[in-house]
């Protein structure tokens, strides 16, 4: 890399836009959306989609709510042409969906595009030619007048070809390709010339798509370009301003959002941001960004995993695990402090009286996208007690007391250090059962018991306990069931400790739920031992918890 890159690269010039308005605006409604996912050349797929994959992708786009879908570049080859004409011929386009095709400004290509849509109820034909200085000088060797004439000629062919098929409701779209790196006044000039040919009206507007074909500046400059265009284009009420940002600088989403604030009406892009080079703008991210601000995007991603599955199959490109909203790990916390905050957030969410979502580290409720809460917190050697407790609560319904969380986290930490891998719910449950002796063989096991009340109000525990494999009858007296079990162990088994804390809860809901009981015990020499009991009967769960603590000694 150069120590002084200014000797090779120039900063992108600012746009002269006094009193710009977009910085003080907010996005309050969804734009019109167009998916360009099915245009293979734009997608730069290693293995272009065949007819089966195109059909599957088209069905997905319809299902999530796209009303405008660019179905291909019909002049590119037989696969594209046949697929598009087949959609029309077989009646596969819903009445509320408009398909779009793309064509360069050449007569033969435009004519082929119209032929592919023959018989369509309604369709968009998208014409484009590059207008920026680098393309004019390097690629085409043309003047501004010659480039403008390409657009005008293409518009005339659009007009004439549409007249040959009057039964179709034709919508015209024009892109001054490379808009983001062109002189803004020239882009307006070319688009105005196209308007002169196609004569749009407020009732039948033209779509002007203003692509950041190559993203070469910060998003605010693109927003300035859009606002300038919206101010300068004649008959603005007869124009739909559309955005098509790429992601060369990694700011395609930001540029689109600022472009909408600057006055645009429509967004072109791809699910999960696929596309040539660094990709087109990510429609999923833009839409769900709106959703988290309380704006209905008009697109349905309530089963995000099914959308991912289909897109990965059709494109043969995986969705990154850190992809916003969609990645496998984007709602997952491994860090102990993050896990603690999320766990407290969910508890607070349940306790609050309003419906607004407010959980630390989670800008959107995973359930809105069809994701479960089980994977929100996952455990490895970096995790804390809150994360371990969350996994047990989600997987087994156990709500551990805080001090028990701390005690158990030591066991999990040791397992994580030993295995050097992520621990799943089964690992954690196995560790919990072992640490708190939920299954035998153990020294003390409960066989049967009765609880009675003495005349003075004391509780009497009388039961059969297996001690080192032999059944023995024991009894004890106390002010409650738990204290009477402690007394029986002390007086007849030589096990001495006091109860420092006790808690219990139902596991789940309904008539057949189990109960969990937790006892924190202290020995005369100051040691702490925990016992856990689980049973259909809460009293029996308590007895099992006390015996579990005794086994811990």
XYZ file of C-alpha atoms in Angstrom:
553
model
C 0.000 0.000 0.000
C 1.102 3.550 -0.721
C 2.121 5.721 2.218
C 0.536 8.630 0.377
C -2.511 7.297 -1.483
C -3.427 10.834 -2.583
C -0.806 10.441 -5.309
C -2.978 7.746 -6.889
C -6.544 8.309 -5.672
C -8.668 11.460 -5.565
C -11.422 12.247 -3.062
C -14.900 12.180 -4.539
C -16.226 15.718 -5.101
C -19.001 17.097 -2.947
C -22.407 17.980 -4.394
C -23.330 21.677 -4.344
C -26.673 21.379 -2.551
C -27.517 24.390 -0.390
C -30.157 23.862 2.278
C -30.209 20.071 1.909
C -33.241 18.588 3.634
C -32.524 14.876 3.943
C -30.451 15.008 7.184
C -33.499 16.043 9.217
C -35.888 13.498 7.718
C -36.823 10.013 8.911
C -38.147 6.968 7.066
C -41.814 6.671 7.977
C -43.139 4.304 5.319
C -41.872 1.460 3.194
C -40.737 2.128 -0.376
C -41.743 0.138 -3.397
C -39.438 -2.888 -3.473
C -37.951 -4.623 -6.499
C -35.892 -7.797 -6.308
C -33.079 -8.242 -8.823
C -32.174 -11.680 -7.428
C -33.158 -13.519 -10.592
C -30.965 -11.554 -13.004
C -28.076 -14.004 -13.339
C -25.575 -11.639 -14.912
C -26.106 -9.153 -12.120
C -25.718 -11.914 -9.542
C -22.398 -13.142 -10.934
C -23.173 -16.714 -9.895
C -20.500 -19.299 -10.600
C -23.235 -21.675 -11.736
C -26.195 -19.692 -13.114
C -29.638 -20.792 -11.984
C -31.496 -23.262 -14.166
C -35.235 -23.166 -14.746
C -36.048 -25.162 -11.609
C -34.059 -22.857 -9.370
C -35.473 -19.764 -11.033
C -38.978 -21.056 -10.454
C -38.251 -21.807 -6.820
C -36.716 -18.365 -6.307
C -39.652 -16.636 -8.015
C -42.110 -18.449 -5.740
C -40.106 -17.383 -2.684
C -40.094 -13.732 -3.744
C -43.853 -13.809 -4.230
C -44.300 -15.490 -0.851
C -42.345 -12.858 1.078
C -44.377 -10.108 -0.549
C -42.342 -8.671 -3.436
C -44.741 -6.940 -5.836
C -42.101 -6.024 -8.439
C -39.644 -8.709 -9.527
C -36.947 -8.431 -12.144
C -37.169 -11.872 -13.678
C -34.198 -11.687 -15.981
C -32.296 -10.357 -18.955
C -34.222 -12.062 -21.801
C -31.721 -11.210 -24.508
C -28.881 -12.892 -22.578
C -29.748 -16.402 -23.744
C -32.347 -19.113 -24.194
C -32.593 -20.031 -20.492
C -33.499 -16.485 -19.542
C -35.912 -15.971 -22.438
C -37.666 -19.317 -22.008
C -38.098 -18.879 -18.267
C -39.601 -15.394 -18.632
C -41.915 -16.289 -21.494
C -42.925 -19.432 -19.592
C -43.995 -17.394 -16.570
C -46.295 -15.391 -18.819
C -47.535 -18.283 -20.935
C -48.311 -20.515 -17.940
C -50.104 -17.835 -15.953
C -47.649 -18.039 -13.056
C -47.515 -14.297 -12.357
C -50.015 -13.278 -9.643
C -52.323 -10.394 -10.514
C -50.739 -8.151 -7.867
C -47.159 -8.822 -9.044
C -45.429 -6.975 -11.876
C -42.428 -8.588 -13.565
C -39.549 -6.566 -14.953
C -36.935 -7.306 -17.599
C -33.654 -5.521 -18.255
C -32.171 -4.480 -21.565
C -29.335 -2.391 -22.908
C -30.194 0.403 -25.301
C -29.923 -1.632 -28.513
C -32.779 -2.301 -30.901
C -32.348 -6.082 -31.136
C -32.076 -6.478 -27.372
C -35.107 -4.297 -26.714
C -37.185 -6.166 -29.276
C -36.238 -9.521 -27.722
C -37.222 -8.189 -24.302
C -40.696 -7.254 -25.500
C -41.095 -10.625 -27.225
C -40.338 -12.457 -23.970
C -43.258 -10.656 -22.291
C -45.802 -11.177 -25.049
C -49.224 -11.699 -23.512
C -48.344 -10.272 -20.085
C -51.070 -8.352 -18.281
C -48.575 -5.766 -17.016
C -44.781 -5.517 -17.192
C -41.822 -3.188 -16.682
C -39.156 -2.852 -19.342
C -35.955 -1.472 -17.854
C -33.633 0.329 -20.287
C -30.136 1.441 -19.377
C -26.913 2.921 -20.698
C -23.835 4.181 -18.867
C -23.388 7.970 -18.651
C -20.367 8.702 -16.444
C -17.064 10.188 -17.698
C -14.953 7.041 -17.223
C -17.385 4.980 -19.309
C -17.782 7.697 -21.933
C -14.020 8.119 -22.360
C -12.617 4.666 -21.657
C -15.341 2.186 -22.559
C -17.240 3.893 -25.385
C -15.063 6.746 -26.638
C -18.153 8.954 -26.902
C -19.131 12.528 -26.160
C -21.947 13.565 -23.849
C -24.180 14.235 -26.872
C -23.560 10.756 -28.249
C -24.307 9.091 -24.918
C -27.511 11.113 -24.534
C -28.546 10.054 -28.018
C -28.205 6.365 -27.064
C -30.769 6.926 -24.316
C -33.107 8.858 -26.607
C -32.941 6.207 -29.313
C -33.626 3.453 -26.808
C -36.614 5.359 -25.424
C -38.088 5.689 -28.931
C -37.753 1.934 -29.466
C -39.425 1.313 -26.097
C -42.317 3.530 -27.138
C -42.722 1.863 -30.529
C -42.433 -1.722 -29.270
C -44.998 -1.070 -26.543
C -47.417 0.267 -29.156
C -47.248 -3.092 -30.947
C -48.646 -4.868 -27.857
C -51.424 -2.540 -26.644
C -53.121 -5.189 -24.516
C -50.204 -5.106 -22.047
C -49.972 -2.297 -19.515
C -46.359 -1.252 -20.127
C -44.320 0.570 -17.496
C -41.043 2.146 -18.557
C -37.900 2.326 -16.433
C -34.678 4.033 -17.398
C -31.317 3.904 -15.600
C -28.495 6.335 -16.267
C -26.066 3.554 -15.382
C -23.029 4.661 -13.348
C -25.179 7.517 -12.010
C -23.164 7.659 -8.791
C -19.961 8.610 -10.644
C -21.544 10.818 -13.338
C -21.992 14.570 -13.389
C -25.332 15.117 -11.667
C -26.488 17.747 -14.154
C -25.796 15.388 -17.059
C -27.811 12.592 -15.425
C -30.750 14.984 -15.069
C -30.304 16.104 -18.673
C -30.362 12.555 -20.052
C -33.374 11.546 -17.957
C -35.264 14.661 -19.029
C -34.562 13.783 -22.659
C -36.002 10.304 -22.089
C -39.094 11.883 -20.506
C -39.579 14.006 -23.626
C -39.905 10.809 -25.663
C -41.988 8.661 -23.316
C -44.334 11.416 -22.029
C -44.968 10.119 -18.475
C -47.882 11.481 -16.439
C -48.742 11.421 -12.730
C -51.174 8.593 -13.516
C -48.584 6.685 -15.534
C -45.156 7.747 -14.256
C -41.748 6.686 -15.504
C -39.289 4.963 -13.176
C -35.860 6.558 -13.060
C -33.454 4.173 -11.399
C -30.365 5.951 -10.087
C -27.729 3.285 -9.450
C -24.609 3.499 -7.374
C -23.195 1.114 -9.964
C -19.837 1.449 -8.271
C -19.937 2.882 -4.761
C -17.206 5.528 -4.753
C -18.237 7.978 -2.028
C -19.705 8.177 1.444
C -23.478 7.608 1.735
C -24.199 11.284 2.403
C -22.924 12.201 -1.076
C -25.260 9.647 -2.663
C -28.106 11.188 -0.637
C -27.111 14.633 -1.940
C -27.181 13.261 -5.495
C -30.675 11.851 -4.970
C -32.051 15.029 -3.412
C -30.489 17.123 -6.189
C -32.057 14.868 -8.823
C -35.478 15.010 -7.128
C -35.301 18.808 -7.105
C -34.000 19.197 -10.662
C -35.921 16.621 -12.690
C -38.903 18.209 -14.461
C -42.434 17.054 -13.637
C -41.361 15.266 -10.458
C -44.918 14.051 -9.932
C -44.588 11.976 -13.095
C -41.416 10.250 -11.874
C -40.759 7.335 -9.523
C -37.201 7.720 -8.208
C -35.626 4.319 -7.634
C -32.384 3.383 -5.866
C -29.986 0.594 -6.831
C -26.943 0.724 -4.575
C -23.936 -1.546 -4.621
C -21.727 -2.265 -1.657
C -18.174 -1.546 -2.841
C -17.477 0.599 0.234
C -19.575 -1.571 2.550
C -22.227 1.133 2.933
C -24.907 0.054 0.473
C -27.570 -0.196 3.187
C -26.682 3.224 4.607
C -26.693 4.796 1.144
C -30.133 3.338 0.467
C -31.543 4.580 3.756
C -30.178 8.076 3.215
C -31.403 7.966 -0.386
C -34.923 7.265 0.856
C -34.613 10.186 3.254
C -33.520 12.267 0.264
C -36.789 11.610 -1.557
C -36.549 8.267 -3.375
C -39.673 6.135 -3.761
C -38.358 2.699 -4.652
C -35.510 0.322 -3.820
C -33.921 -2.329 -6.023
C -31.772 -4.987 -4.420
C -31.284 -8.624 -3.488
C -32.172 -10.819 -0.567
C -29.083 -10.971 1.672
C -27.182 -8.555 -0.572
C -25.986 -10.934 -3.248
C -24.716 -9.525 -6.529
C -21.634 -8.765 -8.565
C -18.444 -7.659 -6.772
C -19.502 -6.862 -3.192
C -23.190 -7.213 -3.935
C -26.362 -5.180 -4.327
C -28.086 -3.629 -1.378
C -29.445 -6.183 1.080
C -33.251 -5.995 0.992
C -33.620 -8.105 4.135
C -31.450 -5.740 6.155
C -33.067 -2.554 4.829
C -36.565 -3.951 5.439
C -35.841 -5.217 8.945
C -34.040 -1.999 9.848
C -37.363 -0.282 9.131
C -39.228 -2.920 11.117
C -37.119 -2.228 14.229
C -38.101 1.442 13.938
C -41.800 0.605 13.990
C -42.292 0.859 10.201
C -44.044 -2.006 8.401
C -41.743 -2.882 5.473
C -44.484 -4.753 3.658
C -42.246 -7.818 3.344
C -42.689 -10.985 5.379
C -39.564 -12.543 6.884
C -41.368 -14.332 9.713
C -39.727 -17.597 8.603
C -36.233 -16.279 7.961
C -34.662 -19.732 8.022
C -36.833 -20.938 5.125
C -35.860 -17.825 3.136
C -32.183 -18.518 3.840
C -32.543 -22.177 2.851
C -34.067 -21.299 -0.512
C -31.614 -18.513 -1.348
C -28.610 -20.652 -0.442
C -29.929 -23.494 -2.603
C -30.621 -21.291 -5.616
C -27.446 -19.190 -5.437
C -25.092 -21.850 -4.051
C -23.703 -19.095 -1.814
C -24.000 -19.400 1.989
C -25.474 -16.670 4.156
C -22.741 -15.533 6.545
C -23.289 -16.538 10.208
C -22.834 -12.878 11.199
C -25.211 -11.543 8.542
C -27.555 -8.913 10.072
C -30.799 -10.444 11.330
C -30.347 -13.685 9.349
C -27.007 -15.203 10.390
C -26.922 -18.249 12.646
C -24.998 -16.352 15.329
C -26.494 -12.851 15.229
C -28.832 -13.447 18.168
C -26.301 -15.518 20.096
C -24.225 -14.458 23.086
C -21.272 -16.428 24.436
C -19.842 -13.692 26.679
C -20.871 -13.898 30.321
C -21.684 -10.188 30.698
C -23.733 -10.194 27.493
C -25.599 -13.302 28.589
C -26.405 -11.758 31.945
C -27.778 -8.614 30.307
C -29.916 -10.600 27.864
C -31.264 -12.876 30.595
C -32.228 -9.866 32.728
C -33.736 -8.214 29.664
C -36.055 -11.141 29.023
C -37.071 -11.196 32.684
C -37.814 -7.470 32.588
C -39.714 -7.872 29.317
C -42.014 -10.418 30.966
C -42.570 -8.152 33.968
C -43.272 -4.900 32.112
C -46.786 -3.666 31.407
C -46.151 -2.338 27.890
C -45.555 -4.189 24.632
C -42.436 -2.353 23.440
C -39.406 -4.543 22.869
C -36.390 -3.673 25.025
C -33.836 -6.416 25.543
C -30.104 -5.582 25.680
C -28.080 -6.734 22.650
C -31.220 -7.775 20.731
C -32.547 -4.979 18.497
C -35.318 -7.268 17.243
C -37.284 -10.077 18.861
C -35.907 -13.294 17.302
C -39.391 -14.788 17.537
C -40.625 -12.265 14.961
C -38.326 -13.964 12.455
C -39.318 -17.471 13.455
C -36.236 -18.026 15.610
C -36.486 -19.661 19.033
C -34.929 -18.279 22.190
C -32.982 -21.482 22.792
C -30.027 -20.333 20.689
C -29.936 -16.766 22.019
C -27.446 -17.784 24.703
C -24.865 -20.470 24.058
C -22.144 -21.702 26.344
C -18.394 -22.004 25.964
C -15.396 -21.180 28.140
C -16.221 -17.440 27.930
C -19.721 -17.846 29.325
C -20.964 -16.893 32.766
C -23.467 -18.156 35.266
C -26.337 -16.284 33.624
C -25.767 -18.021 30.316
C -25.640 -21.465 31.891
C -28.821 -20.735 33.856
C -30.563 -19.515 30.702
C -29.809 -22.733 28.825
C -31.155 -24.858 31.678
C -34.282 -22.734 31.931
C -34.962 -22.861 28.189
C -34.152 -26.555 27.840
C -35.414 -28.047 31.122
C -37.513 -25.319 32.722
C -35.227 -25.049 35.763
C -34.946 -21.596 37.345
C -31.826 -21.800 39.454
C -31.371 -19.508 42.465
C -28.559 -17.015 41.903
C -26.102 -18.638 44.303
C -26.786 -22.025 42.732
C -26.104 -20.460 39.320
C -22.692 -19.399 40.577
C -22.005 -22.817 42.072
C -23.001 -24.690 38.923
C -21.110 -22.369 36.582
C -17.858 -23.677 38.086
C -18.726 -27.185 36.922
C -19.615 -25.986 33.440
C -16.473 -23.873 33.212
C -14.375 -26.912 34.058
C -16.106 -28.961 31.341
C -15.674 -26.169 28.790
C -11.974 -25.804 29.611
C -11.494 -29.540 29.370
C -13.312 -30.006 26.058
C -12.282 -26.669 24.440
C -15.567 -26.483 22.537
C -19.055 -25.065 22.756
C -21.275 -26.935 25.193
C -24.768 -27.786 24.044
C -27.888 -28.199 26.162
C -27.302 -31.948 26.525
C -23.770 -31.341 27.840
C -25.022 -28.844 30.399
C -27.850 -31.081 31.564
C -25.505 -34.018 31.977
C -23.165 -31.823 34.020
C -26.052 -30.619 36.190
C -27.345 -34.130 36.855
C -23.865 -35.232 37.840
C -23.017 -32.184 39.961
C -26.236 -32.355 41.989
C -26.638 -36.101 42.046
C -30.050 -36.349 40.401
C -29.510 -40.001 39.496
C -27.846 -42.771 41.467
C -26.266 -44.711 42.755
C -25.716 -42.510 45.837
C -25.331 -43.118 49.521
C -28.818 -41.870 50.431
C -31.876 -42.701 48.300
C -35.539 -42.089 49.058
C -37.739 -45.182 49.041
C -40.957 -44.068 50.788
C -42.066 -41.677 53.521
C -45.013 -40.285 55.472
C -45.427 -36.860 56.997
C -47.599 -36.422 60.107
C -48.263 -33.583 62.526
C -47.601 -33.919 66.273
C -50.062 -32.491 68.841
C -47.739 -29.532 69.459
C -47.672 -28.687 65.751
C -44.300 -30.239 64.903
C -43.937 -32.149 61.652
C -42.774 -35.754 61.829
C -40.945 -37.368 58.943
C -41.069 -41.182 58.955
C -39.644 -42.985 55.996
C -37.576 -45.689 54.430
C -34.232 -44.543 53.076
C -31.674 -46.616 51.256
C -28.319 -46.077 52.956
C -25.339 -47.578 51.175
C -27.702 -49.988 49.435
C -29.542 -51.138 52.578
C -33.091 -50.063 53.463
C -33.480 -48.394 56.834
C -36.387 -46.855 58.697
C -35.668 -43.341 59.949
C -37.703 -40.566 61.505
C -37.204 -36.989 62.592
C -39.123 -34.079 64.051
C -39.031 -30.386 63.109
C -41.172 -27.331 62.459
C -41.615 -28.363 58.836
C -41.027 -31.247 56.471
C -37.538 -30.158 55.460
C -36.345 -29.583 59.014
C -37.724 -32.975 60.061
C -35.732 -34.683 57.270
C -32.599 -32.785 58.381
C -33.228 -33.964 61.955
C -33.590 -37.594 60.838
C -30.298 -37.445 58.946
C -28.532 -35.823 61.890
C -29.875 -38.055 64.677
C -29.907 -41.411 62.894
C -27.396 -41.128 60.074
C -24.699 -38.849 61.521
C -25.074 -36.227 58.750
C -25.162 -32.710 60.120
C -25.943 -29.475 58.301
C -28.379 -26.563 58.470
C -30.642 -25.179 55.774
C -29.398 -21.750 54.630
C -31.896 -21.235 51.818
C -34.759 -23.039 50.115
C -36.758 -22.360 46.956
C -39.111 -24.241 44.711
C -41.077 -23.751 41.495
C -43.262 -25.585 39.043
C -41.680 -26.771 35.816
C -43.976 -25.639 33.038
C -47.744 -25.288 33.348
C -50.757 -27.573 33.551
C -52.094 -30.261 35.833
C -49.274 -32.749 35.325
C -46.272 -30.481 35.827
C -43.313 -31.446 37.923
C -41.810 -29.404 40.728
C -38.179 -28.472 41.340
C -36.786 -27.800 44.808
C -33.396 -26.334 45.725
C -31.742 -26.360 49.170
C -28.559 -24.544 50.153
C -27.007 -26.191 53.210
C -24.177 -25.210 55.555
C -22.056 -27.671 57.547
C -20.671 -26.944 61.028
C -17.213 -26.345 59.493
C -18.613 -23.697 57.103
C -18.877 -25.649 53.891
C -21.786 -25.036 51.491
C -23.500 -27.855 49.681
C -26.466 -27.739 47.336
C -29.224 -30.256 46.815
C -31.735 -30.414 43.974
C -34.885 -32.480 43.823
C -37.362 -32.970 40.989
C -40.674 -34.819 41.395
C -44.344 -34.654 40.462
C -45.034 -33.792 44.125
C -43.449 -30.625 45.514
C -43.044 -32.110 49.013
C -41.263 -35.161 47.619
C -39.048 -32.876 45.509
C -38.062 -31.102 48.729
C -37.140 -34.369 50.453
C -35.085 -35.427 47.436
C -33.282 -32.081 47.494
C -32.271 -32.552 51.160
C -31.034 -36.078 50.474
C -29.145 -34.727 47.451
C -27.334 -32.280 49.719
C -26.509 -35.118 52.116
C -25.064 -37.072 49.210
C -22.925 -34.048 48.390
C -21.145 -34.441 51.709
